[in-house]
């Protein structure tokens, strides 16, 4: 990853990583940092290649995908845990960034719906399984196994 040069952008990334599950308003962040929203949005976009809100949503969806893979929480619970108070909006944003609904994501990743995980052996253990690789949010690669 390339270094983040602007100290305000670094601070915003720290805020997102530590507070993504809470309501984060750009105006509040700007006030806390003592900079204008125009300045912060411009610098953020220059360094991150995403707007503040787009990056925040991407980060939240990335965290949601992790929780879906690692826990047995229901989707609406995960939505709330990652900062989406509106479940329908979460599904809309999830579809935008992942390319499918949470339900379809569960099905394609070999999980039961809703929130019950099944573990599949890797391809070395059973050749009838093939790896499905999702490149998701900021270059994070998620590998899941599905029957093939």
mmCIF file of C-alpha atoms in Angstrom:
data_model
loop_
_atom_site.group_PDB
_atom_site.id
_atom_site.type_symbol
_atom_site.label_atom_id
_atom_site.label_comp_id
_atom_site.label_asym_id
_atom_site.label_seq_id
_atom_site.Cartn_x
_atom_site.Cartn_y
_atom_site.Cartn_z
ATOM 1 C CA UNK A 1 0.000 0.000 0.000
ATOM 2 C CA UNK A 2 1.129 3.489 -0.759
ATOM 3 C CA UNK A 3 1.822 5.798 2.166
ATOM 4 C CA UNK A 4 -0.803 8.374 3.072
ATOM 5 C CA UNK A 5 0.916 11.729 3.038
ATOM 6 C CA UNK A 6 -1.761 14.066 4.313
ATOM 7 C CA UNK A 7 -2.024 13.974 8.105
ATOM 8 C CA UNK A 8 -5.740 14.777 8.031
ATOM 9 C CA UNK A 9 -6.452 11.880 5.673
ATOM 10 C CA UNK A 10 -4.465 9.563 7.977
ATOM 11 C CA UNK A 11 -6.553 10.772 10.913
ATOM 12 C CA UNK A 12 -9.810 10.199 8.995
ATOM 13 C CA UNK A 13 -8.716 6.634 8.205
ATOM 14 C CA UNK A 14 -8.005 6.045 11.893
ATOM 15 C CA UNK A 15 -11.453 7.410 12.783
ATOM 16 C CA UNK A 16 -13.151 5.170 10.218
ATOM 17 C CA UNK A 17 -11.265 2.081 11.387
ATOM 18 C CA UNK A 18 -12.019 2.688 15.056
ATOM 19 C CA UNK A 19 -15.559 4.093 14.805
ATOM 20 C CA UNK A 20 -17.061 2.552 11.650
ATOM 21 C CA UNK A 21 -19.817 0.919 13.694
ATOM 22 C CA UNK A 22 -21.028 4.333 14.866
ATOM 23 C CA UNK A 23 -22.566 7.237 13.006
ATOM 24 C CA UNK A 24 -19.714 9.196 11.385
ATOM 25 C CA UNK A 25 -20.569 12.528 9.817
ATOM 26 C CA UNK A 26 -18.043 14.272 7.620
ATOM 27 C CA UNK A 27 -18.936 17.631 9.148
ATOM 28 C CA UNK A 28 -18.204 16.340 12.662
ATOM 29 C CA UNK A 29 -14.857 14.937 11.538
ATOM 30 C CA UNK A 30 -13.955 18.254 9.902
ATOM 31 C CA UNK A 31 -14.864 20.156 13.051
ATOM 32 C CA UNK A 32 -12.781 17.797 15.189
ATOM 33 C CA UNK A 33 -9.801 18.228 12.859
ATOM 34 C CA UNK A 34 -10.277 21.967 12.396
ATOM 35 C CA UNK A 35 -10.423 21.851 8.593
ATOM 36 C CA UNK A 36 -13.092 22.673 6.038
ATOM 37 C CA UNK A 37 -15.129 19.896 4.484
ATOM 38 C CA UNK A 38 -14.094 21.035 0.982
ATOM 39 C CA UNK A 39 -10.402 20.758 1.904
ATOM 40 C CA UNK A 40 -10.794 17.377 3.580
ATOM 41 C CA UNK A 41 -12.917 15.917 0.780
ATOM 42 C CA UNK A 42 -10.419 17.121 -1.826
ATOM 43 C CA UNK A 43 -7.386 15.717 -0.003
ATOM 44 C CA UNK A 44 -9.189 12.465 0.827
ATOM 45 C CA UNK A 45 -10.195 11.918 -2.795
ATOM 46 C CA UNK A 46 -6.643 12.749 -4.006
ATOM 47 C CA UNK A 47 -5.039 10.212 -1.684
ATOM 48 C CA UNK A 48 -7.659 7.482 -1.444
ATOM 49 C CA UNK A 49 -9.296 7.766 -4.899
ATOM 50 C CA UNK A 50 -12.688 7.547 -3.201
ATOM 51 C CA UNK A 51 -14.932 10.101 -1.572
ATOM 52 C CA UNK A 52 -15.200 10.019 2.210
ATOM 53 C CA UNK A 53 -18.672 8.456 2.122
ATOM 54 C CA UNK A 54 -17.747 5.931 -0.544
ATOM 55 C CA UNK A 55 -14.695 4.819 1.434
ATOM 56 C CA UNK A 56 -16.698 4.629 4.668
ATOM 57 C CA UNK A 57 -19.338 2.451 3.010
ATOM 58 C CA UNK A 58 -16.674 0.242 1.403
ATOM 59 C CA UNK A 59 -14.960 -0.220 4.757
ATOM 60 C CA UNK A 60 -18.245 -1.054 6.465
ATOM 61 C CA UNK A 61 -19.159 -3.619 3.814
ATOM 62 C CA UNK A 62 -15.684 -5.150 4.097
ATOM 63 C CA UNK A 63 -16.244 -5.539 7.838
ATOM 64 C CA UNK A 64 -19.707 -6.988 7.189
ATOM 65 C CA UNK A 65 -18.251 -9.616 4.844
ATOM 66 C CA UNK A 66 -15.723 -10.603 7.520
ATOM 67 C CA UNK A 67 -18.487 -10.934 10.107
ATOM 68 C CA UNK A 68 -20.637 -12.980 7.722
ATOM 69 C CA UNK A 69 -17.763 -15.394 7.171
ATOM 70 C CA UNK A 70 -16.636 -15.613 10.794
ATOM 71 C CA UNK A 71 -19.810 -15.414 12.870
ATOM 72 C CA UNK A 72 -23.332 -16.762 13.037
ATOM 73 C CA UNK A 73 -25.031 -13.379 13.372
ATOM 74 C CA UNK A 74 -28.035 -12.676 11.217
ATOM 75 C CA UNK A 75 -27.589 -10.179 8.394
ATOM 76 C CA UNK A 76 -29.671 -7.460 10.042
ATOM 77 C CA UNK A 77 -27.523 -7.809 13.179
ATOM 78 C CA UNK A 78 -24.340 -7.499 11.142
ATOM 79 C CA UNK A 79 -25.754 -4.472 9.337
ATOM 80 C CA UNK A 80 -26.272 -2.749 12.671
ATOM 81 C CA UNK A 81 -22.838 -3.846 13.957
ATOM 82 C CA UNK A 82 -21.059 -2.209 11.021
ATOM 83 C CA UNK A 83 -22.893 1.097 11.229
ATOM 84 C CA UNK A 84 -26.010 0.689 9.083
ATOM 85 C CA UNK A 85 -29.105 1.505 11.105
ATOM 86 C CA UNK A 86 -31.325 0.982 8.032
ATOM 87 C CA UNK A 87 -31.330 -2.674 6.986
ATOM 88 C CA UNK A 88 -32.749 -1.978 3.510
ATOM 89 C CA UNK A 89 -30.028 0.600 2.863
ATOM 90 C CA UNK A 90 -27.408 -1.930 3.998
ATOM 91 C CA UNK A 91 -28.658 -4.444 1.440
ATOM 92 C CA UNK A 92 -28.585 -1.766 -1.272
ATOM 93 C CA UNK A 93 -24.983 -0.775 -0.397
ATOM 94 C CA UNK A 94 -23.922 -4.420 -0.049
ATOM 95 C CA UNK A 95 -25.221 -5.153 -3.565
ATOM 96 C CA UNK A 96 -23.395 -2.102 -4.920
ATOM 97 C CA UNK A 97 -19.977 -3.156 -3.598
ATOM 98 C CA UNK A 98 -20.172 -6.946 -3.573
ATOM 99 C CA UNK A 99 -22.282 -7.340 -6.693
ATOM 100 C CA UNK A 100 -24.943 -9.497 -5.088
ATOM 101 C CA UNK A 101 -27.333 -9.529 -2.162
ATOM 102 C CA UNK A 102 -26.203 -10.813 1.237
ATOM 103 C CA UNK A 103 -28.413 -13.872 0.700
ATOM 104 C CA UNK A 104 -26.774 -14.680 -2.620
ATOM 105 C CA UNK A 105 -23.356 -14.044 -1.057
ATOM 106 C CA UNK A 106 -24.135 -16.653 1.603
ATOM 107 C CA UNK A 107 -25.286 -19.129 -1.009
ATOM 108 C CA UNK A 108 -22.263 -18.648 -3.276
ATOM 109 C CA UNK A 109 -19.825 -18.833 -0.389
ATOM 110 C CA UNK A 110 -21.302 -22.158 0.683
ATOM 111 C CA UNK A 111 -23.022 -20.851 3.771
ATOM 112 C CA UNK A 112 -26.556 -21.503 4.844
ATOM 113 C CA UNK A 113 -28.948 -18.608 5.014
ATOM 114 C CA UNK A 114 -29.251 -16.692 7.311
ATOM 115 C CA UNK A 115 -26.014 -16.578 9.228
ATOM 116 C CA UNK A 116 -25.321 -20.284 9.744
ATOM 117 C CA UNK A 117 -21.841 -21.123 8.539
ATOM 118 C CA UNK A 118 -20.646 -24.370 7.030
ATOM 119 C CA UNK A 119 -16.952 -25.026 6.624
ATOM 120 C CA UNK A 120 -15.695 -26.592 3.418
ATOM 121 C CA UNK A 121 -12.337 -28.291 3.078
ATOM 122 C CA UNK A 122 -9.775 -26.541 0.877
ATOM 123 C CA UNK A 123 -9.015 -27.792 -2.633
ATOM 124 C CA UNK A 124 -5.970 -29.729 -1.410
ATOM 125 C CA UNK A 125 -8.209 -31.880 0.784
ATOM 126 C CA UNK A 126 -10.944 -32.520 -1.755
ATOM 127 C CA UNK A 127 -10.516 -31.926 -5.471
ATOM 128 C CA UNK A 128 -14.271 -31.542 -6.022
ATOM 129 C CA UNK A 129 -14.061 -28.097 -4.445
ATOM 130 C CA UNK A 130 -12.976 -25.049 -6.420
ATOM 131 C CA UNK A 131 -11.822 -21.719 -5.058
ATOM 132 C CA UNK A 132 -13.942 -18.674 -5.717
ATOM 133 C CA UNK A 133 -11.914 -15.516 -5.341
ATOM 134 C CA UNK A 134 -13.579 -12.196 -4.720
ATOM 135 C CA UNK A 135 -11.508 -9.065 -5.048
ATOM 136 C CA UNK A 136 -13.255 -6.733 -2.720
ATOM 137 C CA UNK A 137 -12.748 -3.242 -1.441
ATOM 138 C CA UNK A 138 -9.282 -1.816 -1.571
ATOM 139 C CA UNK A 139 -7.617 -4.895 -3.009
ATOM 140 C CA UNK A 140 -8.583 -7.206 -0.138
ATOM 141 C CA UNK A 141 -8.849 -10.711 -1.584
ATOM 142 C CA UNK A 142 -11.345 -13.042 -0.035
ATOM 143 C CA UNK A 143 -11.104 -16.713 -0.933
ATOM 144 C CA UNK A 144 -14.072 -18.977 -0.412
ATOM 145 C CA UNK A 145 -14.615 -22.554 -1.426
ATOM 146 C CA UNK A 146 -17.646 -23.918 -3.208
ATOM 147 C CA UNK A 147 -18.575 -27.302 -4.542
ATOM 148 C CA UNK A 148 -17.347 -27.610 -8.119
#
